[in-house]
Short mmCIF file of N, CA and C in Angstrom, two decimals:
data_model
loop_
_atom_site.label_atom_id
_atom_site.label_comp_id
_atom_site.label_asym_id
_atom_site.label_seq_id
_atom_site.Cartn_x
_atom_site.Cartn_y
_atom_site.Cartn_z
N MET A 1 67.80 103.73 86.81
CA MET A 1 68.91 103.18 86.05
C MET A 1 69.97 102.67 87.04
N LYS A 2 70.48 101.52 86.77
CA LYS A 2 71.48 100.89 87.63
C LYS A 2 72.86 101.52 87.40
N ASP A 3 73.60 101.72 88.49
CA ASP A 3 74.96 102.25 88.37
C ASP A 3 75.85 101.26 87.63
N ALA A 4 76.81 101.79 86.88
CA ALA A 4 77.77 100.94 86.18
C ALA A 4 78.65 100.25 87.22
N PRO A 5 79.02 99.00 86.97
CA PRO A 5 79.89 98.29 87.92
C PRO A 5 81.29 98.90 87.95
N THR A 6 81.91 98.82 89.10
CA THR A 6 83.28 99.30 89.24
C THR A 6 84.25 98.23 88.79
N ALA A 7 85.25 98.65 88.06
CA ALA A 7 86.32 97.75 87.61
C ALA A 7 87.64 98.44 87.86
N MET A 8 88.71 97.66 87.94
CA MET A 8 90.03 98.27 88.02
C MET A 8 90.53 98.50 86.61
N ARG A 9 90.89 99.72 86.31
CA ARG A 9 91.40 100.09 84.99
C ARG A 9 92.83 100.57 85.12
N GLY A 10 93.60 100.32 84.10
CA GLY A 10 94.96 100.83 84.03
C GLY A 10 94.98 102.13 83.27
N VAL A 11 95.64 103.12 83.83
CA VAL A 11 95.80 104.41 83.17
C VAL A 11 97.29 104.60 82.94
N ARG A 12 97.66 104.83 81.68
CA ARG A 12 99.07 104.89 81.30
C ARG A 12 99.49 106.31 80.97
N GLY A 13 100.79 106.54 81.11
CA GLY A 13 101.35 107.81 80.71
C GLY A 13 102.86 107.74 80.69
N ALA A 14 103.46 108.74 80.07
CA ALA A 14 104.92 108.83 80.03
C ALA A 14 105.33 110.27 79.79
N THR A 15 106.54 110.57 80.20
CA THR A 15 107.13 111.88 79.99
C THR A 15 108.64 111.72 79.98
N THR A 16 109.34 112.81 79.84
CA THR A 16 110.79 112.79 79.93
C THR A 16 111.25 113.87 80.91
N ALA A 17 112.35 113.59 81.58
CA ALA A 17 112.98 114.57 82.46
C ALA A 17 114.01 115.34 81.65
N GLU A 18 114.18 116.59 81.97
CA GLU A 18 115.14 117.43 81.25
C GLU A 18 116.58 116.98 81.46
N GLU A 19 116.85 116.49 82.70
CA GLU A 19 118.20 116.05 83.03
C GLU A 19 118.13 115.07 84.20
N ASN A 20 119.25 114.45 84.51
CA ASN A 20 119.32 113.49 85.61
C ASN A 20 119.63 114.21 86.93
N THR A 21 118.67 114.98 87.39
CA THR A 21 118.76 115.60 88.71
C THR A 21 117.48 115.27 89.45
N ALA A 22 117.57 115.28 90.77
CA ALA A 22 116.38 114.99 91.57
C ALA A 22 115.25 115.96 91.24
N ALA A 23 115.58 117.22 91.14
CA ALA A 23 114.55 118.23 90.86
C ALA A 23 113.86 117.98 89.51
N ALA A 24 114.64 117.66 88.49
CA ALA A 24 114.07 117.45 87.15
C ALA A 24 113.21 116.18 87.10
N ILE A 25 113.65 115.13 87.76
CA ILE A 25 112.90 113.87 87.77
C ILE A 25 111.57 114.04 88.52
N VAL A 26 111.63 114.62 89.69
CA VAL A 26 110.41 114.80 90.49
C VAL A 26 109.46 115.76 89.80
N GLU A 27 109.98 116.81 89.21
CA GLU A 27 109.12 117.78 88.51
C GLU A 27 108.41 117.13 87.32
N ALA A 28 109.14 116.33 86.54
CA ALA A 28 108.54 115.66 85.39
C ALA A 28 107.49 114.64 85.83
N ALA A 29 107.80 113.88 86.87
CA ALA A 29 106.84 112.89 87.37
C ALA A 29 105.61 113.56 87.96
N ARG A 30 105.80 114.67 88.65
CA ARG A 30 104.67 115.43 89.22
C ARG A 30 103.77 115.96 88.11
N GLU A 31 104.37 116.53 87.07
CA GLU A 31 103.58 117.04 85.95
C GLU A 31 102.79 115.91 85.29
N LEU A 32 103.45 114.77 85.07
CA LEU A 32 102.79 113.63 84.44
C LEU A 32 101.62 113.14 85.28
N LEU A 33 101.86 112.89 86.56
CA LEU A 33 100.82 112.36 87.42
C LEU A 33 99.68 113.36 87.60
N SER A 34 100.00 114.62 87.81
CA SER A 34 98.96 115.65 87.96
C SER A 34 98.09 115.75 86.71
N THR A 35 98.71 115.72 85.55
CA THR A 35 97.97 115.81 84.29
C THR A 35 97.07 114.60 84.10
N LEU A 36 97.60 113.41 84.38
CA LEU A 36 96.83 112.18 84.26
C LEU A 36 95.63 112.18 85.20
N LEU A 37 95.83 112.61 86.43
CA LEU A 37 94.74 112.67 87.42
C LEU A 37 93.67 113.66 86.99
N LYS A 38 94.09 114.82 86.53
CA LYS A 38 93.14 115.86 86.11
C LYS A 38 92.39 115.44 84.85
N ALA A 39 93.10 114.88 83.88
CA ALA A 39 92.47 114.49 82.62
C ALA A 39 91.36 113.47 82.82
N ASN A 40 91.51 112.62 83.82
CA ASN A 40 90.53 111.57 84.06
C ASN A 40 89.64 111.82 85.28
N GLN A 41 89.85 112.96 85.94
CA GLN A 41 89.09 113.32 87.14
C GLN A 41 89.18 112.20 88.19
N ILE A 42 90.40 111.74 88.42
CA ILE A 42 90.65 110.64 89.35
C ILE A 42 90.75 111.19 90.77
N GLN A 43 90.02 110.56 91.68
CA GLN A 43 90.06 110.91 93.09
C GLN A 43 91.04 109.97 93.81
N ALA A 44 91.79 110.50 94.74
CA ALA A 44 92.82 109.72 95.44
C ALA A 44 92.29 108.43 96.05
N GLN A 45 91.09 108.47 96.61
CA GLN A 45 90.55 107.28 97.27
C GLN A 45 90.23 106.15 96.29
N ASP A 46 90.21 106.44 94.98
CA ASP A 46 89.92 105.42 93.97
C ASP A 46 91.17 104.82 93.34
N VAL A 47 92.34 105.30 93.76
CA VAL A 47 93.60 104.79 93.21
C VAL A 47 94.05 103.58 94.03
N ALA A 48 94.18 102.43 93.36
CA ALA A 48 94.59 101.20 94.04
C ALA A 48 96.10 101.14 94.21
N SER A 49 96.84 101.53 93.18
CA SER A 49 98.30 101.54 93.25
C SER A 49 98.86 102.30 92.06
N ILE A 50 100.14 102.65 92.17
CA ILE A 50 100.83 103.38 91.11
C ILE A 50 102.18 102.70 90.88
N PHE A 51 102.49 102.47 89.62
CA PHE A 51 103.75 101.82 89.26
C PHE A 51 104.50 102.73 88.29
N PHE A 52 105.67 103.21 88.70
CA PHE A 52 106.52 104.04 87.87
C PHE A 52 107.70 103.23 87.35
N THR A 53 108.13 103.53 86.14
CA THR A 53 109.41 103.04 85.66
C THR A 53 110.18 104.24 85.12
N SER A 54 111.49 104.08 85.09
CA SER A 54 112.32 105.12 84.47
C SER A 54 113.49 104.43 83.78
N THR A 55 114.05 105.11 82.81
CA THR A 55 115.18 104.56 82.08
C THR A 55 116.43 104.61 82.95
N ALA A 56 117.42 103.80 82.59
CA ALA A 56 118.62 103.63 83.40
C ALA A 56 119.44 104.91 83.56
N ASP A 57 119.18 105.91 82.72
CA ASP A 57 119.93 107.15 82.80
C ASP A 57 119.33 108.14 83.82
N LEU A 58 118.26 107.74 84.50
CA LEU A 58 117.66 108.56 85.56
C LEU A 58 117.90 107.88 86.90
N THR A 59 118.87 108.39 87.63
CA THR A 59 119.30 107.74 88.88
C THR A 59 119.29 108.67 90.09
N SER A 60 118.85 109.90 89.93
CA SER A 60 118.99 110.88 91.01
C SER A 60 117.80 110.95 91.96
N ALA A 61 116.67 110.34 91.60
CA ALA A 61 115.48 110.36 92.46
C ALA A 61 114.50 109.30 92.00
N PHE A 62 113.61 108.93 92.92
CA PHE A 62 112.53 108.03 92.58
C PHE A 62 111.34 108.86 92.09
N PRO A 63 110.75 108.52 90.95
CA PRO A 63 109.55 109.24 90.51
C PRO A 63 108.41 109.18 91.54
N ALA A 64 108.39 108.14 92.36
CA ALA A 64 107.35 108.01 93.39
C ALA A 64 107.33 109.19 94.35
N GLN A 65 108.46 109.87 94.49
CA GLN A 65 108.52 111.04 95.38
C GLN A 65 107.47 112.07 94.98
N ALA A 66 107.22 112.21 93.68
CA ALA A 66 106.23 113.17 93.20
C ALA A 66 104.83 112.78 93.69
N ALA A 67 104.51 111.50 93.64
CA ALA A 67 103.20 111.04 94.13
C ALA A 67 103.06 111.29 95.62
N ARG A 68 104.10 111.03 96.35
CA ARG A 68 104.07 111.27 97.80
C ARG A 68 103.84 112.76 98.09
N GLU A 69 104.51 113.61 97.32
CA GLU A 69 104.35 115.06 97.50
C GLU A 69 102.95 115.53 97.12
N LEU A 70 102.27 114.79 96.26
CA LEU A 70 100.89 115.12 95.87
C LEU A 70 99.87 114.54 96.85
N GLY A 71 100.33 113.89 97.92
CA GLY A 71 99.44 113.40 98.95
C GLY A 71 99.13 111.92 98.92
N TYR A 72 99.78 111.17 98.07
CA TYR A 72 99.52 109.74 97.97
C TYR A 72 100.39 108.96 98.97
N SER A 73 100.24 109.27 100.25
CA SER A 73 101.07 108.66 101.28
C SER A 73 100.58 107.27 101.69
N ASP A 74 99.32 106.95 101.45
CA ASP A 74 98.79 105.64 101.82
C ASP A 74 98.60 104.72 100.61
N THR A 75 98.96 105.19 99.44
CA THR A 75 98.81 104.41 98.21
C THR A 75 100.06 103.58 97.96
N PRO A 76 99.91 102.29 97.66
CA PRO A 76 101.09 101.50 97.30
C PRO A 76 101.71 102.02 96.01
N ILE A 77 102.99 102.33 96.06
CA ILE A 77 103.70 102.87 94.90
C ILE A 77 105.01 102.10 94.74
N LEU A 78 105.32 101.77 93.51
CA LEU A 78 106.53 101.02 93.22
C LEU A 78 107.26 101.68 92.06
N CYS A 79 108.58 101.69 92.13
CA CYS A 79 109.42 102.17 91.03
C CYS A 79 110.29 101.03 90.54
N SER A 80 110.57 101.05 89.25
CA SER A 80 111.42 100.04 88.65
C SER A 80 112.17 100.66 87.48
N GLN A 81 113.19 99.95 87.02
CA GLN A 81 113.96 100.42 85.88
C GLN A 81 113.44 99.77 84.61
N GLU A 82 113.36 100.56 83.55
CA GLU A 82 112.96 100.06 82.23
C GLU A 82 114.03 99.12 81.68
N LEU A 83 113.63 98.25 80.80
CA LEU A 83 114.60 97.41 80.09
C LEU A 83 115.53 98.31 79.28
N PRO A 84 116.83 98.04 79.27
CA PRO A 84 117.77 98.88 78.51
C PRO A 84 117.79 98.50 77.02
N VAL A 85 116.73 98.84 76.33
CA VAL A 85 116.62 98.51 74.91
C VAL A 85 117.42 99.53 74.09
N PRO A 86 118.30 99.07 73.20
CA PRO A 86 119.07 100.00 72.37
C PRO A 86 118.14 100.93 71.57
N GLY A 87 118.46 102.21 71.59
CA GLY A 87 117.68 103.19 70.85
C GLY A 87 116.42 103.67 71.56
N ALA A 88 116.21 103.21 72.79
CA ALA A 88 115.02 103.64 73.54
C ALA A 88 115.10 105.12 73.87
N LEU A 89 113.95 105.72 74.08
CA LEU A 89 113.86 107.13 74.44
C LEU A 89 114.60 107.38 75.75
N PRO A 90 115.57 108.31 75.75
CA PRO A 90 116.32 108.58 76.99
C PRO A 90 115.52 109.42 77.99
N ARG A 91 115.94 109.33 79.26
CA ARG A 91 115.38 110.11 80.37
C ARG A 91 113.85 110.00 80.45
N CYS A 92 113.35 108.80 80.22
CA CYS A 92 111.90 108.57 80.15
C CYS A 92 111.35 108.02 81.47
N ILE A 93 110.24 108.59 81.89
CA ILE A 93 109.49 108.14 83.06
C ILE A 93 108.13 107.68 82.58
N ARG A 94 107.76 106.46 82.96
CA ARG A 94 106.46 105.92 82.60
C ARG A 94 105.67 105.65 83.88
N VAL A 95 104.35 105.68 83.76
CA VAL A 95 103.50 105.38 84.90
C VAL A 95 102.34 104.49 84.46
N LEU A 96 101.98 103.58 85.35
CA LEU A 96 100.77 102.77 85.22
C LEU A 96 100.03 102.92 86.53
N LEU A 97 98.88 103.58 86.48
CA LEU A 97 98.07 103.82 87.66
C LEU A 97 96.89 102.87 87.61
N HIS A 98 96.64 102.15 88.69
CA HIS A 98 95.50 101.24 88.79
C HIS A 98 94.35 101.98 89.47
N TRP A 99 93.24 102.12 88.73
CA TRP A 99 92.14 103.00 89.14
C TRP A 99 90.85 102.20 89.24
N ASN A 100 90.19 102.27 90.37
CA ASN A 100 88.86 101.67 90.55
C ASN A 100 87.82 102.67 90.06
N THR A 101 87.14 102.31 88.97
CA THR A 101 86.22 103.25 88.32
C THR A 101 85.09 102.52 87.62
N ALA A 102 84.03 103.26 87.37
CA ALA A 102 82.92 102.73 86.58
C ALA A 102 83.10 103.07 85.10
N ARG A 103 84.14 103.79 84.76
CA ARG A 103 84.37 104.14 83.35
C ARG A 103 84.79 102.93 82.54
N ARG A 104 84.39 102.96 81.26
CA ARG A 104 84.81 101.92 80.33
C ARG A 104 86.26 102.18 79.92
N ALA A 105 86.93 101.14 79.46
CA ALA A 105 88.32 101.25 79.04
C ALA A 105 88.51 102.30 77.96
N ASP A 106 87.55 102.42 77.04
CA ASP A 106 87.68 103.39 75.95
C ASP A 106 87.43 104.83 76.40
N GLU A 107 87.06 105.02 77.65
CA GLU A 107 86.85 106.37 78.19
C GLU A 107 88.07 106.89 78.95
N ILE A 108 89.08 106.04 79.11
CA ILE A 108 90.28 106.42 79.85
C ILE A 108 91.16 107.29 78.96
N LYS A 109 91.69 108.36 79.54
CA LYS A 109 92.60 109.26 78.83
C LYS A 109 94.02 108.98 79.30
N HIS A 110 94.80 108.39 78.43
CA HIS A 110 96.21 108.13 78.70
C HIS A 110 96.99 109.38 78.28
N VAL A 111 98.05 109.70 79.01
CA VAL A 111 98.72 110.99 78.85
C VAL A 111 100.20 110.80 78.51
N TYR A 112 100.63 111.36 77.40
CA TYR A 112 102.04 111.34 77.00
C TYR A 112 102.49 112.78 76.79
N LEU A 113 103.53 113.17 77.52
CA LEU A 113 104.02 114.54 77.55
C LEU A 113 105.46 114.63 77.05
N ARG A 114 105.85 115.85 76.75
CA ARG A 114 107.23 116.16 76.37
C ARG A 114 107.71 115.25 75.24
N ASP A 115 108.94 114.77 75.32
CA ASP A 115 109.48 113.91 74.26
C ASP A 115 108.81 112.54 74.20
N ALA A 116 108.10 112.15 75.26
CA ALA A 116 107.43 110.85 75.27
C ALA A 116 106.26 110.78 74.29
N VAL A 117 105.88 111.90 73.74
CA VAL A 117 104.85 111.91 72.70
C VAL A 117 105.28 111.02 71.54
N ARG A 118 106.58 110.90 71.33
CA ARG A 118 107.09 110.04 70.24
C ARG A 118 106.72 108.58 70.46
N LEU A 119 106.53 108.18 71.71
CA LEU A 119 106.16 106.79 72.01
C LEU A 119 104.73 106.48 71.56
N ARG A 120 103.84 107.45 71.76
CA ARG A 120 102.43 107.27 71.43
C ARG A 120 101.87 108.59 70.90
N PRO A 121 102.15 108.93 69.64
CA PRO A 121 101.65 110.19 69.10
C PRO A 121 100.12 110.30 69.17
N ASP A 122 99.44 109.16 69.18
CA ASP A 122 97.99 109.16 69.27
C ASP A 122 97.49 109.52 70.66
N ARG A 123 98.38 109.58 71.63
CA ARG A 123 98.00 109.90 73.01
C ARG A 123 98.58 111.24 73.47
N ARG A 124 99.04 112.06 72.52
CA ARG A 124 99.59 113.39 72.85
C ARG A 124 98.62 114.14 73.76
N TRP A 125 99.20 114.84 74.71
CA TRP A 125 98.37 115.65 75.62
C TRP A 125 98.92 117.06 75.66
N PRO A 126 98.13 118.08 75.60
CA PRO A 126 96.67 118.00 75.42
C PRO A 126 96.32 117.68 73.98
N ARG A 127 95.15 117.15 73.84
CA ARG A 127 94.68 116.75 72.51
C ARG A 127 94.04 117.88 71.79
#
C-alpha cells in the first residue's frame, strides 16, 4: 500500500488568559499549544510555522514565548493583534499551526479551551 501524500494542514485553536500578566498569557498559550500538539500527535520536526494572535487587552507578553519554552526555537513563529471587533471575546489567544502531515483535513483536531469554547462549541476540548 502506498503511503498517503504529505500536505500542509492548518490546525486551529483558541483559549483565554485569566488576566493581562506575562505569567497568565504564557501559561494559557502553553496549555493551548501543548493540548493541540498532544491531541494531534504532532512532532516538532513536522511543524512548518506557528501564528498566534491575541486581543488588544493582552499586552504583557507574546504568546510565542510559550512555544519557545516548549522547544520550538527553530520554528518560525509570529504574533499579531486581533481586529478590535466590538463585543469580541476578551483576553483571547488564538493559534494557527501549519503542520506537514499525511492526515486528511477531517482528521485534524482543533482545540478550544477555557472561555474560547464559546467561539466554537463544536470544537470544545476535551470532547
